[in-house]
Structures are given as structure tokens and as C-alpha cells.
Amino acid sequence: MRVVNRVHPFHLLQNEVDRLFSGFMSHPSVARTANLVSGRSFPALNVWETEHEYLVEAEVPGLASEAIDIAVVGNELTLKGERPTVESEGVTQLRRERATGEFSRTVTLPLEIDAEKVSARLENGVLMLTLPKAPSAKPRKIQVNAS
Amino acid sequence: MSNCCNENSAMQVNENHNDMQKQNTQTTKTQATVYHPRADVSEQSGGYTIVADMPGLTPESIEINFEDGLLTIRGEVKARWPENARPLLQEYGVGNFERSFGVGDQVDASGITAEYRDGVLKLHLPKLAAAMPRKIAVQTA
């Protein structure tokens, strides 16, 4: 009798993909869209630029300010933290869509940041960062001297 | 964690959601995009808990309605676009939140409580006394 392997190649691939992204996601069906919320792409960022600074906004619901680690080196901004999993006894989980686990996200900005002057504000789950450009990175006007 | 959803439960979530972090559910030319908040739903012996990620709101901007066994949560997000700034990277959209949960007739509507903290809305829906599990003692004859 011939033994048939019933595992479809697609499922093998799907398992592999789930495994790759399982670091951050706890829910297998959510893990399939983990390109949106994997450990490396969470939190999603919106970034703006003004003449003197960059403004970075991230939605981090459920995180207190002490749970987010913000680091600036050169022109790189890194946000690190963890969204804890809440498990309690006598509770049946019917639906789990909110991502939990550790995250670390680094974004490279076009110009160097004045790390000393970075300010952060966390309000109702929205993190707002103001990153002033380093004086050395600002464009300078150079006078041409007439000979 | 592999345990997830006991779909036979009395609590059903309306099934037009998908797994995106924030899914835009309607867009028209005149109306702003409305987002579906991601939510966790759990059941305890005394009731249900719904936890939804709805960042950028204030308690006053949240509306919770319960009608005919349908619980609807809405949140109005104020525009927070910086002025005179040029967008460099836009990974998510900002707009109002809305989502409905079909909770059946087992919930005591008058006892529903809600709490909003750090951008997370937490709702507790107590079960009606009639829907509570009861322990029945067996007596000897």
C-alpha cells in the first residue's frame, strides 16, 4: 500500500510563514498578516518633516510611557517595548486580535537628529515625537566673496 | 498560544472584520474613512469582556450603544495632522472608529460598564441572572 502524504505543499509554506512571524503574534490567524504587525513593523509610523524637525507619530494603545523605550543615535530612531499578554484563570478567550509580545522598530531619517533635544508625548495611546535636526545637518548658506 | 475562539459561544462578532490592524470599512468621497478597531473578546462566568484598541480618543468622544442585542462602539478622532509639515512616511490612516458586536439576549444591558485608558476601551457586559450557570445540588432520597 502506498502512503500518501496529505500535507499540501501550500500548508507547509503557510506553517513556515507563521513560524517566521510567530515571535510577535500569538494568534495564528492574525500572524498571516504579520507583515503589518510583526515585531519589526510594529508600531506603524507616520513621519512628517518641517524646516527644523521631524515629527514621528505611532499608535501604541495599551502601553504606558514607561513601557516604551525610545533611543536616537545619529539619524536612527528606535522604539522598543512589550505589550503584555493578559492571561487569567476561568476566562475563555473568544477572539484575540490585539497583538501582544515584544517589538522593536527602527526608522532611518534623512538627516541627523539632535538627540539631546528630542521630546516625546504619549496621549491616549498615541505617541508623538519631536526630533529636531542636528545643527550640523541643517543647510547653510555660503557667502561667495568677491575677489 | 493556539487556543482562540470558541465560535459556538453566544457571543458573536459581526463577521465583516479581517485581520488587518486597522481596517477601513467605508470610504466615500464626502465621508472620512472609518476604521474597525482590533478587539479581544473573552467570557467569564459572570459576563463578557471586550477590549478594543482605539487610540487617540477621549472618554467624551466615545459612544456606546446597545440595541436589540447589538453592541456598537464608536469613537470620533480629532484630526492631529501637524500643520506646515511635509509627510515623509504614512504607514497608517487616522479616522473615526466603529464596530458592532452581536451579543444576543444573555446580556444585562443596564449593567454594561466601560473604561478608557491609554487608548484602549474596555467593556464589561454582565450576563443576565437567567443566563448564569447554576450549580444544582443533588439531594439524597
CSV table of C-alpha atoms in Angstrom, one decimal:
chain,number,residue,atom,x,y,z
A,1,MET,CA,0.0,0.0,0.0
A,2,ARG,CA,1.2,3.4,-0.9
A,3,VAL,CA,1.5,6.0,1.9
A,4,VAL,CA,0.1,9.3,0.8
A,5,ASN,CA,1.4,12.4,2.4
A,6,ARG,CA,-1.6,14.5,2.9
A,7,VAL,CA,0.1,17.7,3.8
A,8,HIS,CA,-0.3,20.0,0.9
A,9,PRO,CA,2.8,22.0,0.0
A,10,PHE,CA,0.9,25.2,0.5
A,11,HIS,CA,0.3,24.3,4.1
A,12,LEU,CA,3.9,23.6,4.6
A,13,LEU,CA,4.7,27.1,3.3
A,14,GLN,CA,2.0,28.6,5.4
A,15,ASN,CA,3.4,26.9,8.5
A,16,GLU,CA,6.8,28.2,7.7
A,17,VAL,CA,5.4,31.7,7.2
A,18,ASP,CA,3.5,31.5,10.5
A,19,ARG,CA,6.6,30.3,12.3
A,20,LEU,CA,8.7,33.1,10.9
A,21,PHE,CA,6.3,35.7,12.3
A,22,SER,CA,5.3,33.9,15.4
A,23,GLY,CA,7.7,35.9,17.5
A,24,PHE,CA,5.4,38.8,18.0
A,25,MET,CA,2.0,37.4,17.2
A,26,SER,CA,0.2,34.9,19.4
A,27,HIS,CA,-2.8,34.4,17.3
A,28,PRO,CA,-2.1,32.1,14.3
A,29,SER,CA,-4.8,33.7,12.0
A,30,VAL,CA,-3.5,37.2,12.8
A,31,ALA,CA,0.0,36.0,12.2
A,32,ARG,CA,-0.8,35.6,8.5
A,33,THR,CA,-1.0,39.4,8.1
A,34,ALA,CA,2.0,39.8,10.3
A,35,ASN,CA,3.7,41.9,7.7
A,36,LEU,CA,1.5,44.6,9.3
A,37,VAL,CA,2.1,43.8,12.9
A,38,SER,CA,5.2,41.8,13.3
A,39,GLY,CA,7.9,42.5,15.8
A,40,ARG,CA,9.8,44.5,13.3
A,41,SER,CA,7.0,46.5,11.8
A,42,PHE,CA,5.1,47.4,15.0
A,43,PRO,CA,4.3,50.2,15.7
A,44,ALA,CA,3.3,51.6,12.4
A,45,LEU,CA,4.7,55.1,11.9
A,46,ASN,CA,3.6,58.4,10.4
A,47,VAL,CA,6.5,60.8,9.8
A,48,TRP,CA,6.5,64.4,8.8
A,49,GLU,CA,9.2,67.0,8.2
A,50,THR,CA,9.3,70.7,8.9
A,51,GLU,CA,12.2,73.0,8.3
A,52,HIS,CA,13.8,72.3,11.7
A,53,GLU,CA,12.5,69.0,12.9
A,54,TYR,CA,10.9,65.6,12.2
A,55,LEU,CA,7.6,64.7,13.7
A,56,VAL,CA,7.0,61.0,14.3
A,57,GLU,CA,3.7,59.6,15.4
A,58,ALA,CA,2.9,56.0,16.4
A,59,GLU,CA,-0.3,54.3,17.7
A,60,VAL,CA,0.7,52.3,20.7
A,61,PRO,CA,-2.6,51.5,22.5
A,62,GLY,CA,-2.3,49.9,25.9
A,63,LEU,CA,1.3,51.0,26.5
A,64,ALA,CA,2.2,53.3,29.4
A,65,SER,CA,5.0,55.7,28.8
A,66,GLU,CA,7.4,53.7,30.9
A,67,ALA,CA,6.8,50.6,28.8
A,68,ILE,CA,8.3,52.3,25.7
A,69,ASP,CA,12.0,52.7,25.2
A,70,ILE,CA,13.0,55.5,22.8
A,71,ALA,CA,16.5,55.7,21.5
A,72,VAL,CA,18.1,58.1,19.0
A,73,VAL,CA,21.5,57.5,17.5
A,74,GLY,CA,22.7,59.6,14.6
A,75,ASN,CA,19.7,59.6,12.2
A,76,GLU,CA,18.2,56.5,13.5
A,77,LEU,CA,15.2,56.3,15.8
A,78,THR,CA,14.4,53.1,17.7
A,79,LEU,CA,11.2,52.3,19.5
A,80,LYS,CA,11.2,49.2,21.8
A,81,GLY,CA,8.8,47.7,24.2
A,82,GLU,CA,6.4,45.0,25.0
A,83,ARG,CA,2.7,44.6,25.0
A,84,PRO,CA,1.9,42.1,27.8
A,85,THR,CA,-0.3,39.1,27.3
A,86,VAL,CA,-3.0,39.0,29.9
A,87,GLU,CA,-4.0,35.5,30.9
A,88,SER,CA,-6.4,34.9,33.7
A,89,GLU,CA,-8.0,31.8,35.0
A,90,GLY,CA,-11.6,31.0,34.4
A,91,VAL,CA,-11.6,33.1,31.3
A,92,THR,CA,-12.5,31.7,27.8
A,93,GLN,CA,-10.9,33.7,25.0
A,94,LEU,CA,-13.4,34.1,22.2
A,95,ARG,CA,-11.5,36.4,20.0
A,96,ARG,CA,-7.9,37.6,20.1
A,97,GLU,CA,-7.0,40.2,17.5
A,98,ARG,CA,-4.8,42.6,19.5
A,99,ALA,CA,-1.1,41.9,19.1
A,100,THR,CA,1.0,41.1,22.1
A,101,GLY,CA,4.7,40.5,22.7
A,102,GLU,CA,7.9,42.3,22.2
A,103,PHE,CA,8.6,44.8,19.5
A,104,SER,CA,11.5,46.8,18.2
A,105,ARG,CA,11.2,49.2,15.3
A,106,THR,CA,14.0,51.3,13.8
A,107,VAL,CA,13.4,54.0,11.3
A,108,THR,CA,16.2,55.9,9.5
A,109,LEU,CA,15.6,59.6,9.0
A,110,PRO,CA,17.1,61.6,6.1
A,111,LEU,CA,19.2,63.8,8.4
A,112,GLU,CA,21.0,63.5,11.7
A,113,ILE,CA,19.0,64.2,14.9
A,114,ASP,CA,19.9,66.4,17.8
A,115,ALA,CA,19.4,63.6,20.3
A,116,GLU,CA,19.6,65.9,23.4
A,117,LYS,CA,16.5,67.9,22.2
A,118,VAL,CA,14.2,65.0,21.3
A,119,SER,CA,10.9,65.2,23.1
A,120,ALA,CA,8.1,62.6,23.4
A,121,ARG,CA,4.5,62.8,24.4
A,122,LEU,CA,2.1,59.9,25.0
A,123,GLU,CA,-1.6,60.7,25.0
A,124,ASN,CA,-4.4,58.1,24.9
A,125,GLY,CA,-2.3,55.6,23.1
A,126,VAL,CA,-0.7,57.9,20.6
A,127,LEU,CA,3.0,58.6,20.8
A,128,MET,CA,4.2,61.9,19.3
A,129,LEU,CA,7.9,62.5,19.0
A,130,THR,CA,9.6,65.8,18.0
A,131,LEU,CA,13.1,65.2,16.7
A,132,PRO,CA,15.0,68.4,16.0
A,133,LYS,CA,17.5,68.2,13.2
A,134,ALA,CA,21.1,68.5,14.3
A,135,PRO,CA,22.6,71.9,13.6
A,136,SER,CA,25.4,70.3,11.6
A,137,ALA,CA,22.7,68.7,9.3
A,138,LYS,CA,20.9,71.9,8.5
A,139,PRO,CA,21.6,73.6,5.2
A,140,ARG,CA,23.9,76.5,5.4
A,141,LYS,CA,24.1,79.5,3.2
A,142,ILE,CA,27.6,80.1,2.0
A,143,GLN,CA,28.6,83.6,1.0
A,144,VAL,CA,30.6,83.9,-2.1
A,145,ASN,CA,33.2,86.6,-1.6
A,146,ALA,CA,34.1,88.8,-4.4
A,147,SER,CA,37.7,88.7,-5.1
B,1,MET,CA,-1.0,30.3,22.1
B,2,SER,CA,-3.1,28.1,19.9
B,3,ASN,CA,-6.4,28.4,21.8
B,4,CYS,CA,-8.5,31.1,20.3
B,5,CYS,CA,-12.1,31.1,19.5
B,6,ASN,CA,-15.0,29.1,20.7
B,7,GLU,CA,-17.2,30.0,17.9
B,8,ASN,CA,-20.2,28.2,19.4
B,9,SER,CA,-20.4,30.8,22.1
B,10,ALA,CA,-23.4,33.0,22.4
B,11,MET,CA,-21.2,35.9,21.7
B,12,GLN,CA,-20.6,36.6,18.1
B,13,VAL,CA,-18.7,39.3,16.5
B,14,ASN,CA,-20.1,40.7,13.2
B,15,GLU,CA,-18.1,39.0,10.5
B,16,ASN,CA,-17.1,41.8,8.3
B,17,HIS,CA,-13.8,42.3,10.1
B,18,ASN,CA,-10.5,40.9,8.8
B,19,ASP,CA,-7.1,40.7,10.4
B,20,MET,CA,-5.7,44.0,9.4
B,21,GLN,CA,-4.5,46.2,12.2
B,22,LYS,CA,-7.0,48.9,11.3
B,23,GLN,CA,-9.3,48.1,8.5
B,24,ASN,CA,-11.0,50.7,6.6
B,25,THR,CA,-14.6,49.8,6.3
B,26,GLN,CA,-16.1,52.6,4.3
B,27,THR,CA,-14.8,55.3,2.1
B,28,THR,CA,-16.9,57.7,0.2
B,29,LYS,CA,-16.0,61.0,-1.4
B,30,THR,CA,-17.8,63.0,1.2
B,31,GLN,CA,-17.2,60.9,4.2
B,32,ALA,CA,-13.9,60.2,6.0
B,33,THR,CA,-12.6,56.7,6.4
B,34,VAL,CA,-14.0,54.7,9.3
B,35,TYR,CA,-11.7,52.2,11.0
B,36,HIS,CA,-12.6,48.9,12.6
B,37,PRO,CA,-10.7,48.6,15.9
B,38,ARG,CA,-9.0,45.4,16.7
B,39,ALA,CA,-10.6,43.7,19.7
B,40,ASP,CA,-10.2,40.8,22.1
B,41,VAL,CA,-13.4,39.2,23.4
B,42,SER,CA,-13.4,36.9,26.4
B,43,GLU,CA,-16.1,35.2,28.5
B,44,GLN,CA,-16.1,34.7,32.3
B,45,SER,CA,-18.8,33.0,34.3
B,46,GLY,CA,-20.4,36.4,35.1
B,47,GLY,CA,-20.2,38.0,31.7
B,48,TYR,CA,-18.2,39.1,28.7
B,49,THR,CA,-15.2,41.4,28.3
B,50,ILE,CA,-14.4,43.3,25.2
B,51,VAL,CA,-11.1,45.1,24.9
B,52,ALA,CA,-10.6,47.3,21.8
B,53,ASP,CA,-7.6,49.3,20.6
B,54,MET,CA,-8.9,52.8,19.9
B,55,PRO,CA,-6.0,55.2,20.2
B,56,GLY,CA,-6.4,58.9,20.0
B,57,LEU,CA,-9.8,59.3,21.7
B,58,THR,CA,-11.1,60.9,24.8
B,59,PRO,CA,-13.8,59.4,27.0
B,60,GLU,CA,-16.2,62.1,25.8
B,61,SER,CA,-15.6,61.2,22.2
B,62,ILE,CA,-16.7,57.6,22.7
B,63,GLU,CA,-20.2,56.5,22.1
B,64,ILE,CA,-21.5,53.1,23.1
B,65,ASN,CA,-25.0,51.9,22.1
B,66,PHE,CA,-26.8,48.7,22.9
B,67,GLU,CA,-29.9,47.9,21.0
B,68,ASP,CA,-31.6,44.6,20.0
B,69,GLY,CA,-28.7,42.5,21.2
B,70,LEU,CA,-26.2,44.6,19.2
B,71,LEU,CA,-23.5,46.5,20.9
B,72,THR,CA,-21.9,49.3,18.9
B,73,ILE,CA,-18.8,51.2,19.8
B,74,ARG,CA,-17.9,54.4,18.1
B,75,GLY,CA,-15.1,56.9,18.6
B,76,GLU,CA,-14.6,60.2,17.0
B,77,VAL,CA,-10.9,61.0,16.4
B,78,LYS,CA,-9.8,64.6,16.1
B,79,ALA,CA,-7.5,65.4,13.2
B,80,ARG,CA,-4.0,65.5,14.5
B,81,TRP,CA,-2.2,66.4,11.3
B,82,PRO,CA,0.8,68.7,12.1
B,83,GLU,CA,0.5,72.0,10.3
B,84,ASN,CA,3.1,73.2,7.8
B,85,ALA,CA,4.7,69.8,7.8
B,86,ARG,CA,5.5,67.6,4.8
B,87,PRO,CA,4.6,63.9,5.1
B,88,LEU,CA,7.6,61.7,4.7
B,89,LEU,CA,6.1,58.3,5.6
B,90,GLN,CA,2.5,57.4,6.1
B,91,GLU,CA,2.0,53.8,7.3
B,92,TYR,CA,-1.5,54.1,8.8
B,93,GLY,CA,-4.5,56.2,8.4
B,94,VAL,CA,-6.3,58.2,11.1
B,95,GLY,CA,-10.1,58.3,11.3
B,96,ASN,CA,-13.1,57.5,13.4
B,97,PHE,CA,-13.6,54.0,14.8
B,98,GLU,CA,-16.7,51.9,14.6
B,99,ARG,CA,-17.5,48.3,15.3
B,100,SER,CA,-20.5,46.2,16.3
B,101,PHE,CA,-20.8,43.1,18.3
B,102,GLY,CA,-23.8,40.8,18.3
B,103,VAL,CA,-24.2,39.8,21.9
B,104,GLY,CA,-27.5,38.1,21.9
B,105,ASP,CA,-30.1,38.3,24.7
B,106,GLN,CA,-28.0,37.0,27.5
B,107,VAL,CA,-26.5,40.4,28.5
B,108,ASP,CA,-27.9,42.7,31.2
B,109,ALA,CA,-27.8,45.9,29.2
B,110,SER,CA,-28.3,48.1,32.3
B,111,GLY,CA,-25.1,46.7,33.9
B,112,ILE,CA,-22.7,47.3,31.0
B,113,THR,CA,-19.6,49.3,32.1
B,114,ALA,CA,-16.9,50.9,30.1
B,115,GLU,CA,-13.4,52.2,30.8
B,116,TYR,CA,-10.9,54.0,28.5
B,117,ARG,CA,-7.2,54.1,29.3
B,118,ASP,CA,-4.1,54.5,27.2
B,119,GLY,CA,-6.1,54.3,24.0
B,120,VAL,CA,-7.8,51.1,25.0
B,121,LEU,CA,-11.5,50.7,25.5
B,122,LYS,CA,-12.5,48.0,27.9
B,123,LEU,CA,-16.2,47.0,28.2
B,124,HIS,CA,-17.7,44.6,30.7
B,125,LEU,CA,-21.1,43.0,29.8
B,126,PRO,CA,-22.7,41.2,32.7
B,127,LYS,CA,-24.8,38.2,31.9
B,128,LEU,CA,-28.5,38.2,32.9
B,129,ALA,CA,-29.2,36.2,36.0
B,130,ALA,CA,-31.1,33.7,33.9
B,131,ALA,CA,-28.1,33.1,31.7
B,132,MET,CA,-25.7,32.5,34.6
B,133,PRO,CA,-24.5,29.0,35.2
B,134,ARG,CA,-26.1,27.4,38.3
B,135,LYS,CA,-24.9,24.6,40.4
B,136,ILE,CA,-27.6,22.2,41.4
B,137,ALA,CA,-27.2,20.2,44.5
B,138,VAL,CA,-28.3,16.6,44.3
B,139,GLN,CA,-30.2,15.5,47.3
B,140,THR,CA,-30.4,12.1,48.7
B,141,ALA,CA,-33.7,10.4,48.5
